[in-house]
mmCIF file of C-alpha atoms and ligand atoms in Angstrom:
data_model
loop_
_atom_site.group_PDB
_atom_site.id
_atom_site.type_symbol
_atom_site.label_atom_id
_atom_site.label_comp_id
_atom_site.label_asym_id
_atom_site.label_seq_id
_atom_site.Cartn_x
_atom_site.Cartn_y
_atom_site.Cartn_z
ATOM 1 C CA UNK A 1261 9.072 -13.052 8.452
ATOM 2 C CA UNK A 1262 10.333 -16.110 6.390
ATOM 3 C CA UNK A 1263 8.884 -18.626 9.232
ATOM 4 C CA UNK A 1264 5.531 -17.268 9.442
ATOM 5 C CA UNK A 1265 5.444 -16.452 5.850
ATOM 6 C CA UNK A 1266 5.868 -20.521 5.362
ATOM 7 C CA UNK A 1267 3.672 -21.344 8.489
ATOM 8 C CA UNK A 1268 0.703 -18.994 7.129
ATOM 9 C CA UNK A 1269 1.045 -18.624 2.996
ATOM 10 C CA UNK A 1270 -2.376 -17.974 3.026
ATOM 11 C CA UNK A 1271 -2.012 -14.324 4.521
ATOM 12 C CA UNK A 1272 0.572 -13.759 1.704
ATOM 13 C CA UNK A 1273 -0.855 -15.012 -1.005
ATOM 14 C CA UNK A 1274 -1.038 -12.533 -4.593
ATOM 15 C CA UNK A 1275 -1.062 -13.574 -8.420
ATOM 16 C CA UNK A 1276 1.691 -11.200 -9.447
ATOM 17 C CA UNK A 1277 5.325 -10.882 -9.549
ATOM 18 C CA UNK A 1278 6.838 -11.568 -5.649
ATOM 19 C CA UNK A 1279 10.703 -11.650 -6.499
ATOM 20 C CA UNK A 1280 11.958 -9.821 -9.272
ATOM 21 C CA UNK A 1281 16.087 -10.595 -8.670
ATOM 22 C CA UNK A 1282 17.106 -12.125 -6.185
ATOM 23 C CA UNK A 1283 17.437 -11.381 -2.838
ATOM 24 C CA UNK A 1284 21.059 -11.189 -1.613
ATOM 25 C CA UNK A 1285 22.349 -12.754 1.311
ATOM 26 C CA UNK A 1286 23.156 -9.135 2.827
ATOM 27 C CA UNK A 1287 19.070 -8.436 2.357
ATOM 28 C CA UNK A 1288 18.217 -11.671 3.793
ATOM 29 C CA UNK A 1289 20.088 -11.029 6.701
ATOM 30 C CA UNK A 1290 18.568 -7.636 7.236
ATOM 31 C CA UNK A 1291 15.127 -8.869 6.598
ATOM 32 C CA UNK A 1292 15.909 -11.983 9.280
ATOM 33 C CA UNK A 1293 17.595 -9.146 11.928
ATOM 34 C CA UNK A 1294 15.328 -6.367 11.353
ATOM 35 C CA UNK A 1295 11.982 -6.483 9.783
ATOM 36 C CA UNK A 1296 10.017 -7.681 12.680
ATOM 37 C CA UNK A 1297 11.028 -4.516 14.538
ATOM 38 C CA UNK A 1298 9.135 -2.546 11.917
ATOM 39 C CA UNK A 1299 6.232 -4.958 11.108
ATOM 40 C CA UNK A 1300 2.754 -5.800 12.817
ATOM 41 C CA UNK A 1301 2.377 -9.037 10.812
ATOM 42 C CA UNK A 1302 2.687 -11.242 13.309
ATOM 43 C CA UNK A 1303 0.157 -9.265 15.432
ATOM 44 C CA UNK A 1304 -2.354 -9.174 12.332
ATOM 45 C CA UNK A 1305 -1.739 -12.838 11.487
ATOM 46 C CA UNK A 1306 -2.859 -13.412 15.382
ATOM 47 C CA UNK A 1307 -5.694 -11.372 14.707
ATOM 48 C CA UNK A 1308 -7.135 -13.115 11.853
ATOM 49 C CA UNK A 1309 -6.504 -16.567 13.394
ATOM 50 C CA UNK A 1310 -8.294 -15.537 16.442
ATOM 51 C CA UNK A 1311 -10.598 -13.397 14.818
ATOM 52 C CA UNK A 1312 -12.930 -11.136 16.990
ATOM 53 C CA UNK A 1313 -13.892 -7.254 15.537
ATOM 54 C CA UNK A 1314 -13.828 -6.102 18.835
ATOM 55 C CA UNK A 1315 -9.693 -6.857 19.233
ATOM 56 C CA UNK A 1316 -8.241 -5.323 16.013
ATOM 57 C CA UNK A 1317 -4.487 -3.583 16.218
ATOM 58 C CA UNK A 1318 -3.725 -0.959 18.030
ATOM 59 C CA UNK A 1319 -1.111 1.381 15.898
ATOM 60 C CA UNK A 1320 1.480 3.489 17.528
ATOM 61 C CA UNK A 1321 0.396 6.255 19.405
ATOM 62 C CA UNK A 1322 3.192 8.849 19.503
ATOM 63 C CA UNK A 1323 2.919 10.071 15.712
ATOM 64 C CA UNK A 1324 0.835 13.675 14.673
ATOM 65 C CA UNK A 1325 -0.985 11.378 11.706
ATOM 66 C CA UNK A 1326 -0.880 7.805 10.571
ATOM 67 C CA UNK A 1327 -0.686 7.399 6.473
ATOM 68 C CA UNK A 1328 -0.383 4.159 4.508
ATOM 69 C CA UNK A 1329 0.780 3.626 1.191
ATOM 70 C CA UNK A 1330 -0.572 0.220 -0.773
ATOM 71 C CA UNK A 1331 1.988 -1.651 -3.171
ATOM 72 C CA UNK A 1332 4.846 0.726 -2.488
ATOM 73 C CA UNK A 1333 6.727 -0.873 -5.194
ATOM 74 C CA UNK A 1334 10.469 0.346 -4.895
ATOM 75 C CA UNK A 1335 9.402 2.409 -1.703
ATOM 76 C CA UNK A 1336 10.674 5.662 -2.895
ATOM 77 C CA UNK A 1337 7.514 7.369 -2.416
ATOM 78 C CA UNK A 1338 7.676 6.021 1.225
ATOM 79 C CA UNK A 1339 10.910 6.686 2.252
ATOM 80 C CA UNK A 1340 11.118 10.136 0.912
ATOM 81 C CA UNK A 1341 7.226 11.127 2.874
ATOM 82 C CA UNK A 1342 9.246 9.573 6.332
ATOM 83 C CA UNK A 1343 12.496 11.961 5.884
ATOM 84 C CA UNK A 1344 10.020 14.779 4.955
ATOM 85 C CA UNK A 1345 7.492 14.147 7.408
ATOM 86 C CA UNK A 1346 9.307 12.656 10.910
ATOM 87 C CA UNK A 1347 6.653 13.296 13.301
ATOM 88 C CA UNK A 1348 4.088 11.624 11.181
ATOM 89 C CA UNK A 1349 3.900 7.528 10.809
ATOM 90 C CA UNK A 1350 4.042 5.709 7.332
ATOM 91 C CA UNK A 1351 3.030 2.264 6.538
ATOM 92 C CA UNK A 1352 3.817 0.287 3.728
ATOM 93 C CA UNK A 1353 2.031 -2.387 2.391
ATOM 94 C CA UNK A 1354 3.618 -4.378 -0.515
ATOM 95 C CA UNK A 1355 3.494 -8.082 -1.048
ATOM 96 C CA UNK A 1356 6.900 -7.567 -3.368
ATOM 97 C CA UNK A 1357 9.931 -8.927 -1.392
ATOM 98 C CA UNK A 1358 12.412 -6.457 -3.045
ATOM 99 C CA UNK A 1359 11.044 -3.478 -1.993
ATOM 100 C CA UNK A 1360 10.617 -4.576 1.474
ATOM 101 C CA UNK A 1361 14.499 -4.926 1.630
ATOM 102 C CA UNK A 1362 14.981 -1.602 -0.163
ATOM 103 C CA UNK A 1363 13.234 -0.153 2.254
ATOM 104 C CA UNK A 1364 14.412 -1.670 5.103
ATOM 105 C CA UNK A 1365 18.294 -1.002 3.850
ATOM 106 C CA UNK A 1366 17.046 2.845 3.994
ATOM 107 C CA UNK A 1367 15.383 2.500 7.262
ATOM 108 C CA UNK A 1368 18.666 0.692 8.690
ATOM 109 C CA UNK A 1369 21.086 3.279 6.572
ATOM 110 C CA UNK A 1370 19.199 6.853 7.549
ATOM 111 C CA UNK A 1371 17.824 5.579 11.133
ATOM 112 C CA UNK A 1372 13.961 6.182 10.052
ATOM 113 C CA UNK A 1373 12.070 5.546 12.493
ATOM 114 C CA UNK A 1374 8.377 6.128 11.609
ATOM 115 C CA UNK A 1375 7.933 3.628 9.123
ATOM 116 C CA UNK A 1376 6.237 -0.173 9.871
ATOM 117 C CA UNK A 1377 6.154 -1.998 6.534
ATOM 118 C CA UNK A 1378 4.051 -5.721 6.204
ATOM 119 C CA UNK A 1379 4.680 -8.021 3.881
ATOM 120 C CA UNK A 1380 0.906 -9.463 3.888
ATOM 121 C CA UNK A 1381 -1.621 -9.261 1.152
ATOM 122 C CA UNK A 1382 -2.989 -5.622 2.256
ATOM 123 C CA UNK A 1383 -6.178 -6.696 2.736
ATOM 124 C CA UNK A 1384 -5.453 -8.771 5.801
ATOM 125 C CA UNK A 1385 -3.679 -5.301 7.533
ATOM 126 C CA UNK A 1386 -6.484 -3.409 6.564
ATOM 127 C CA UNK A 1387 -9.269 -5.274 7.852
ATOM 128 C CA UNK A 1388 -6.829 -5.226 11.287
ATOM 129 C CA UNK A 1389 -6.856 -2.284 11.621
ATOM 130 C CA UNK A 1390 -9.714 0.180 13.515
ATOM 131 C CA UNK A 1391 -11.859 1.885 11.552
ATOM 132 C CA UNK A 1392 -11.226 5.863 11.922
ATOM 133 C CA UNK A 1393 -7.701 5.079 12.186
ATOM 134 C CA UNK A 1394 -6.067 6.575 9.709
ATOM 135 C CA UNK A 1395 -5.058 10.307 8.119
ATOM 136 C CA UNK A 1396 -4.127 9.646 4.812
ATOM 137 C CA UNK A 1397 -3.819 5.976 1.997
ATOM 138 C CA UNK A 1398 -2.116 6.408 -1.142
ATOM 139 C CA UNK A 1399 -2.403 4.098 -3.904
ATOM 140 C CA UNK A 1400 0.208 4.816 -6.170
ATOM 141 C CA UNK A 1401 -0.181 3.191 -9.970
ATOM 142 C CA UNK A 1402 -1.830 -0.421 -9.155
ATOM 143 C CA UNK A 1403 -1.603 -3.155 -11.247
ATOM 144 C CA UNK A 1404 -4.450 -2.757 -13.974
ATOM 145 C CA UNK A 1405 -4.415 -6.097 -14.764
ATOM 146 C CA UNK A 1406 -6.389 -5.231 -17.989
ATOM 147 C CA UNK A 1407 -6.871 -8.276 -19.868
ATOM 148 C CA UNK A 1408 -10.984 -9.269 -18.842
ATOM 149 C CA UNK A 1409 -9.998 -12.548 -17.217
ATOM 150 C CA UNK A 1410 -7.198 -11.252 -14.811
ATOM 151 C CA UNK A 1411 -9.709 -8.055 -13.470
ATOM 152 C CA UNK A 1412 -10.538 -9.813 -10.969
ATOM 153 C CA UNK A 1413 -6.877 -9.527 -9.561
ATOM 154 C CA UNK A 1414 -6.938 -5.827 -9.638
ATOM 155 C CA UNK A 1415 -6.613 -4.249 -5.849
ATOM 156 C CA UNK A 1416 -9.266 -1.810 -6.112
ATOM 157 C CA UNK A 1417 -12.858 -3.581 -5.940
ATOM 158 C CA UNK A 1418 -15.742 -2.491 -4.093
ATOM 159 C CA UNK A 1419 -15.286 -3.960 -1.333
ATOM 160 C CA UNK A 1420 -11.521 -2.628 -0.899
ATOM 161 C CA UNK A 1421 -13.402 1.166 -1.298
ATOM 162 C CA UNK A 1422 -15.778 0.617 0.738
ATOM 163 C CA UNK A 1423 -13.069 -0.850 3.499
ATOM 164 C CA UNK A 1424 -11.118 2.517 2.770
ATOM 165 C CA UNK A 1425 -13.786 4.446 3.320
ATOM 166 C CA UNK A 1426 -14.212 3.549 6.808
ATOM 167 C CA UNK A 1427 -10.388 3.165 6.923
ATOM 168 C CA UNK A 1428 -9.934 7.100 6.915
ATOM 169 C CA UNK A 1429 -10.719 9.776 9.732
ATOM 170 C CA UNK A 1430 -11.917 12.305 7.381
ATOM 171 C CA UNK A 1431 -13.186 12.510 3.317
ATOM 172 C CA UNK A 1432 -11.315 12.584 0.464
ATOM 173 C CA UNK A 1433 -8.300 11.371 1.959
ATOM 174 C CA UNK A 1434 -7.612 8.418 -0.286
ATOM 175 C CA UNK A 1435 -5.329 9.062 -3.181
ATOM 176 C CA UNK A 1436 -5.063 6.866 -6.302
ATOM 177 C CA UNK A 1437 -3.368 7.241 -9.471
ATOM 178 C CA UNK A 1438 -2.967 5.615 -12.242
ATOM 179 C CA UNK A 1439 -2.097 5.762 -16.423
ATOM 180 C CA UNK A 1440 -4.347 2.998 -17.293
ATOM 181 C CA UNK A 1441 -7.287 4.904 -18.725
ATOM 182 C CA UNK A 1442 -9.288 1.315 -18.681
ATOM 183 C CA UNK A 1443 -8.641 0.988 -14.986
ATOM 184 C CA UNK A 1444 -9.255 4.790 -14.500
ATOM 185 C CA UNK A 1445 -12.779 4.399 -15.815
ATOM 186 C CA UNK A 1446 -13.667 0.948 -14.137
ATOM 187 C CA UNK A 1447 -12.336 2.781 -10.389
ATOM 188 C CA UNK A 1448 -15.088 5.974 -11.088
ATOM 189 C CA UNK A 1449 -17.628 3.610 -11.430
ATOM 190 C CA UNK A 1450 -16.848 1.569 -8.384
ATOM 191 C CA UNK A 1451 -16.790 5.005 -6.344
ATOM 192 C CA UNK A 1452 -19.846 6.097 -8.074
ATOM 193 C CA UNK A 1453 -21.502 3.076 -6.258
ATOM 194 C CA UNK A 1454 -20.262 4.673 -2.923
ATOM 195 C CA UNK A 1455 -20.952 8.600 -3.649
ATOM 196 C CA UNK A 1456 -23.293 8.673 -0.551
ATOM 197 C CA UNK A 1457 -20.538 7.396 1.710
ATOM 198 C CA UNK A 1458 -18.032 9.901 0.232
ATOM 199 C CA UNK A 1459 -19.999 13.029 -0.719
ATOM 200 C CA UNK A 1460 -17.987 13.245 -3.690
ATOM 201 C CA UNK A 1461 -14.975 12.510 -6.021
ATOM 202 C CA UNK A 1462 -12.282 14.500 -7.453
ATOM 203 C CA UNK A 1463 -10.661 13.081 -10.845
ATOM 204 C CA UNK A 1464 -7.677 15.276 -12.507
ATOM 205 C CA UNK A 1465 -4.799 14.858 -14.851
ATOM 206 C CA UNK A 1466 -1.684 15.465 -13.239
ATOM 207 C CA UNK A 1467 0.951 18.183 -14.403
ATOM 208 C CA UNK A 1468 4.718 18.305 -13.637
ATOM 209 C CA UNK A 1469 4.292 20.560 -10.189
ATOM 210 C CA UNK A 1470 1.387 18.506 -8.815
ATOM 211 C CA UNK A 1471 2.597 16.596 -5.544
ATOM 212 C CA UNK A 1472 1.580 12.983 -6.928
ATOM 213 C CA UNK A 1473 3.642 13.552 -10.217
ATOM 214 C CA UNK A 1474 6.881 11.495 -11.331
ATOM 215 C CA UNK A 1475 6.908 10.313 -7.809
ATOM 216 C CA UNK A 1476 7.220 6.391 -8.497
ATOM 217 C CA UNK A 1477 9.237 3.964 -10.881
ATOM 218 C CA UNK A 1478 5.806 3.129 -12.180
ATOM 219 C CA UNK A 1479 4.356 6.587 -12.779
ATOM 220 C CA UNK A 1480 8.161 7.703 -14.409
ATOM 221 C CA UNK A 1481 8.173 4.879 -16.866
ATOM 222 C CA UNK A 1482 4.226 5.549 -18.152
ATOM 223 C CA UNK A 1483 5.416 9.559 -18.457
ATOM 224 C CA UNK A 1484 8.439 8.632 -20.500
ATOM 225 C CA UNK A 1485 6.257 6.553 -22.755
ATOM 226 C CA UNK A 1486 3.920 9.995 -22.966
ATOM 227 C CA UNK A 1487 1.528 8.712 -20.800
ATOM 228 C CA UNK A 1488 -1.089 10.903 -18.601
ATOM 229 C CA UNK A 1489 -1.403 10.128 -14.960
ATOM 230 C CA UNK A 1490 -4.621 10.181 -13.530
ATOM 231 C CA UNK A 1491 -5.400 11.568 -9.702
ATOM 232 C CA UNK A 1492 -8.312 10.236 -8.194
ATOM 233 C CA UNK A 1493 -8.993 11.581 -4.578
ATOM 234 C CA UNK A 1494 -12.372 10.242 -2.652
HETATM 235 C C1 LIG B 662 2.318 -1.579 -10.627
HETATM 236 S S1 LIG B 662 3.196 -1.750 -9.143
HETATM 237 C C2 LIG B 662 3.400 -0.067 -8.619
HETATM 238 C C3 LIG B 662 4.466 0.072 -7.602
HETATM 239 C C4 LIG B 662 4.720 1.508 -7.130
HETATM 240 N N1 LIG B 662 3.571 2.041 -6.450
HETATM 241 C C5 LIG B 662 5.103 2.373 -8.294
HETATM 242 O O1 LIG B 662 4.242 3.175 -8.720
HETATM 243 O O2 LIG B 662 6.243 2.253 -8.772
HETATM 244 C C6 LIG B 662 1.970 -2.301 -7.992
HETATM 245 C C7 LIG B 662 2.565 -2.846 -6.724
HETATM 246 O O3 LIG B 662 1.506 -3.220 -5.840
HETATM 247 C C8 LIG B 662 1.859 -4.419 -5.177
HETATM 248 N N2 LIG B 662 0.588 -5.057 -4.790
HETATM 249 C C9 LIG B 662 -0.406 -5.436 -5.631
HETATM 250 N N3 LIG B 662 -1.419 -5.991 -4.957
HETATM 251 C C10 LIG B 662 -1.061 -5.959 -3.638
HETATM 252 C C11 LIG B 662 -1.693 -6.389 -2.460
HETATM 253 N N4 LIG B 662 -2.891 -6.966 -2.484
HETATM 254 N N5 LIG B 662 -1.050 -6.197 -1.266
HETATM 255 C C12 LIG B 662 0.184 -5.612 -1.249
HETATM 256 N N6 LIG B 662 0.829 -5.193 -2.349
HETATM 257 C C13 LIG B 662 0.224 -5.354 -3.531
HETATM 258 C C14 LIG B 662 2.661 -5.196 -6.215
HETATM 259 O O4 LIG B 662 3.535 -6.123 -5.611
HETATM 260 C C15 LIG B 662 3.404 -4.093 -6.938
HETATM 261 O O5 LIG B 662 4.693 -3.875 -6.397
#
């Protein structure tokens, strides 16, 4: 990952926090024995050099359903849906180096074997990837970047929706949430834009025994400040 990450910065580019400690050596290692085994980067990194729509990346066949989670963070959302869920295939998308060596110390630790992680800015896997491909994309508390000038940072912009939209095999499989109320309101109006695409939206406020509840380091921090967290599904 290192070589190609220096070869091609361009695919990894973001304007947030990358590294948050340092890596140790023992991670590093890992990472450098490891991480291809579990990554398509290289494959989407081919793609995009070579680009032609007709030759995006095939995923693994052999799983019952194919979810992906965006800026996994800390990956505990991610590792605990691939113990739960072993016949089903989870990737993770997060441009944060820490969490891709937390999760693949779990993935080497418990043997998981139906996880692919990338290190790429998502958008480059996404636009790999076929249309129709995929059961299920989580977005779990995104940056809200809500000073005016940085919006533009933010992960969710029309464009992303509309590539999620044709991203998913069936409606209203796209999960967000969030506990920026500012970020909240500017998402509804993006999907607004796309309500003919979507047939509709669902927007709730999440209590303690909804699924999507306390299940991040995120989401666990804005509840202990007495935060809400928002569900949007489309
Ligand atoms: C606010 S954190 C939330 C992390 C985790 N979901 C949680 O709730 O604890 C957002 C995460 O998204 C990642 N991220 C933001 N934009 C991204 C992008 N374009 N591609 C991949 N990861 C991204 C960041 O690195 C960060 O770890």
């Amino acid at each position: 990952m290192f070589s190609s990450k220096s070869e091609y910065p361009k695919y990894y580019s973001y304007k947030g926090r990358k590294i948050s400690k340092r890596i140790s050596l023992t991670q590093k290692e890992l990472i450098n024995k490891i991480y291809n085994q579990y990554s398509l980067d290289e494959q989407i990194i081919k793609y995009h050099n070579n680009y032609d729509s007709n030759k995006k990346i095939t995923l693994p066949k052999r799983f019952t359903k194919v979810n992906i989670e965006i800026g996994f963070g800390d990956g505990d959302f991610l590792i605990k849906n691939a113990i739960s869920y072993p016949n089903e295939l989870f990737i993770g998308i997060e441009v944060y180096l820490n969490g891709i060596a937390k999760v693949l110390t779990n993935i080497s630790n418990i043997k998981l074997e139906n996880i692919i992680l990338s290190h790429l800015n998502s958008i480059y896997f996404l636009e790999a990837i076929p249309y129709r491909s995929v059961d299920k994309i989580f977005i779990i508390n995104p940056d809200p970047w809500i000073k005016k000038k940085h919006n533009k940072r933010r992960l969710i912009s029309s464009e992303v929706i509309k590539l999620l939209i044709n991203l998913i095999k069936t409606k209203n499989s796209i999960y967000i949430t969030t506990d920026s109320e500012l970020y909240l309101k500017d998402m509804v109006s993006l999907i607004s834009k796309h309500v003919g695409n979507i047939g509709t939206y669902d927007l709730r406020i999440l209590s303690k025994n909804d699924r999507l509840y306390g299940i991040s380091r995120y989401q666990r921090k804005a509840i202990e400040k007495g935060e809400k967290i928002y569900q949007l599904i489309f």
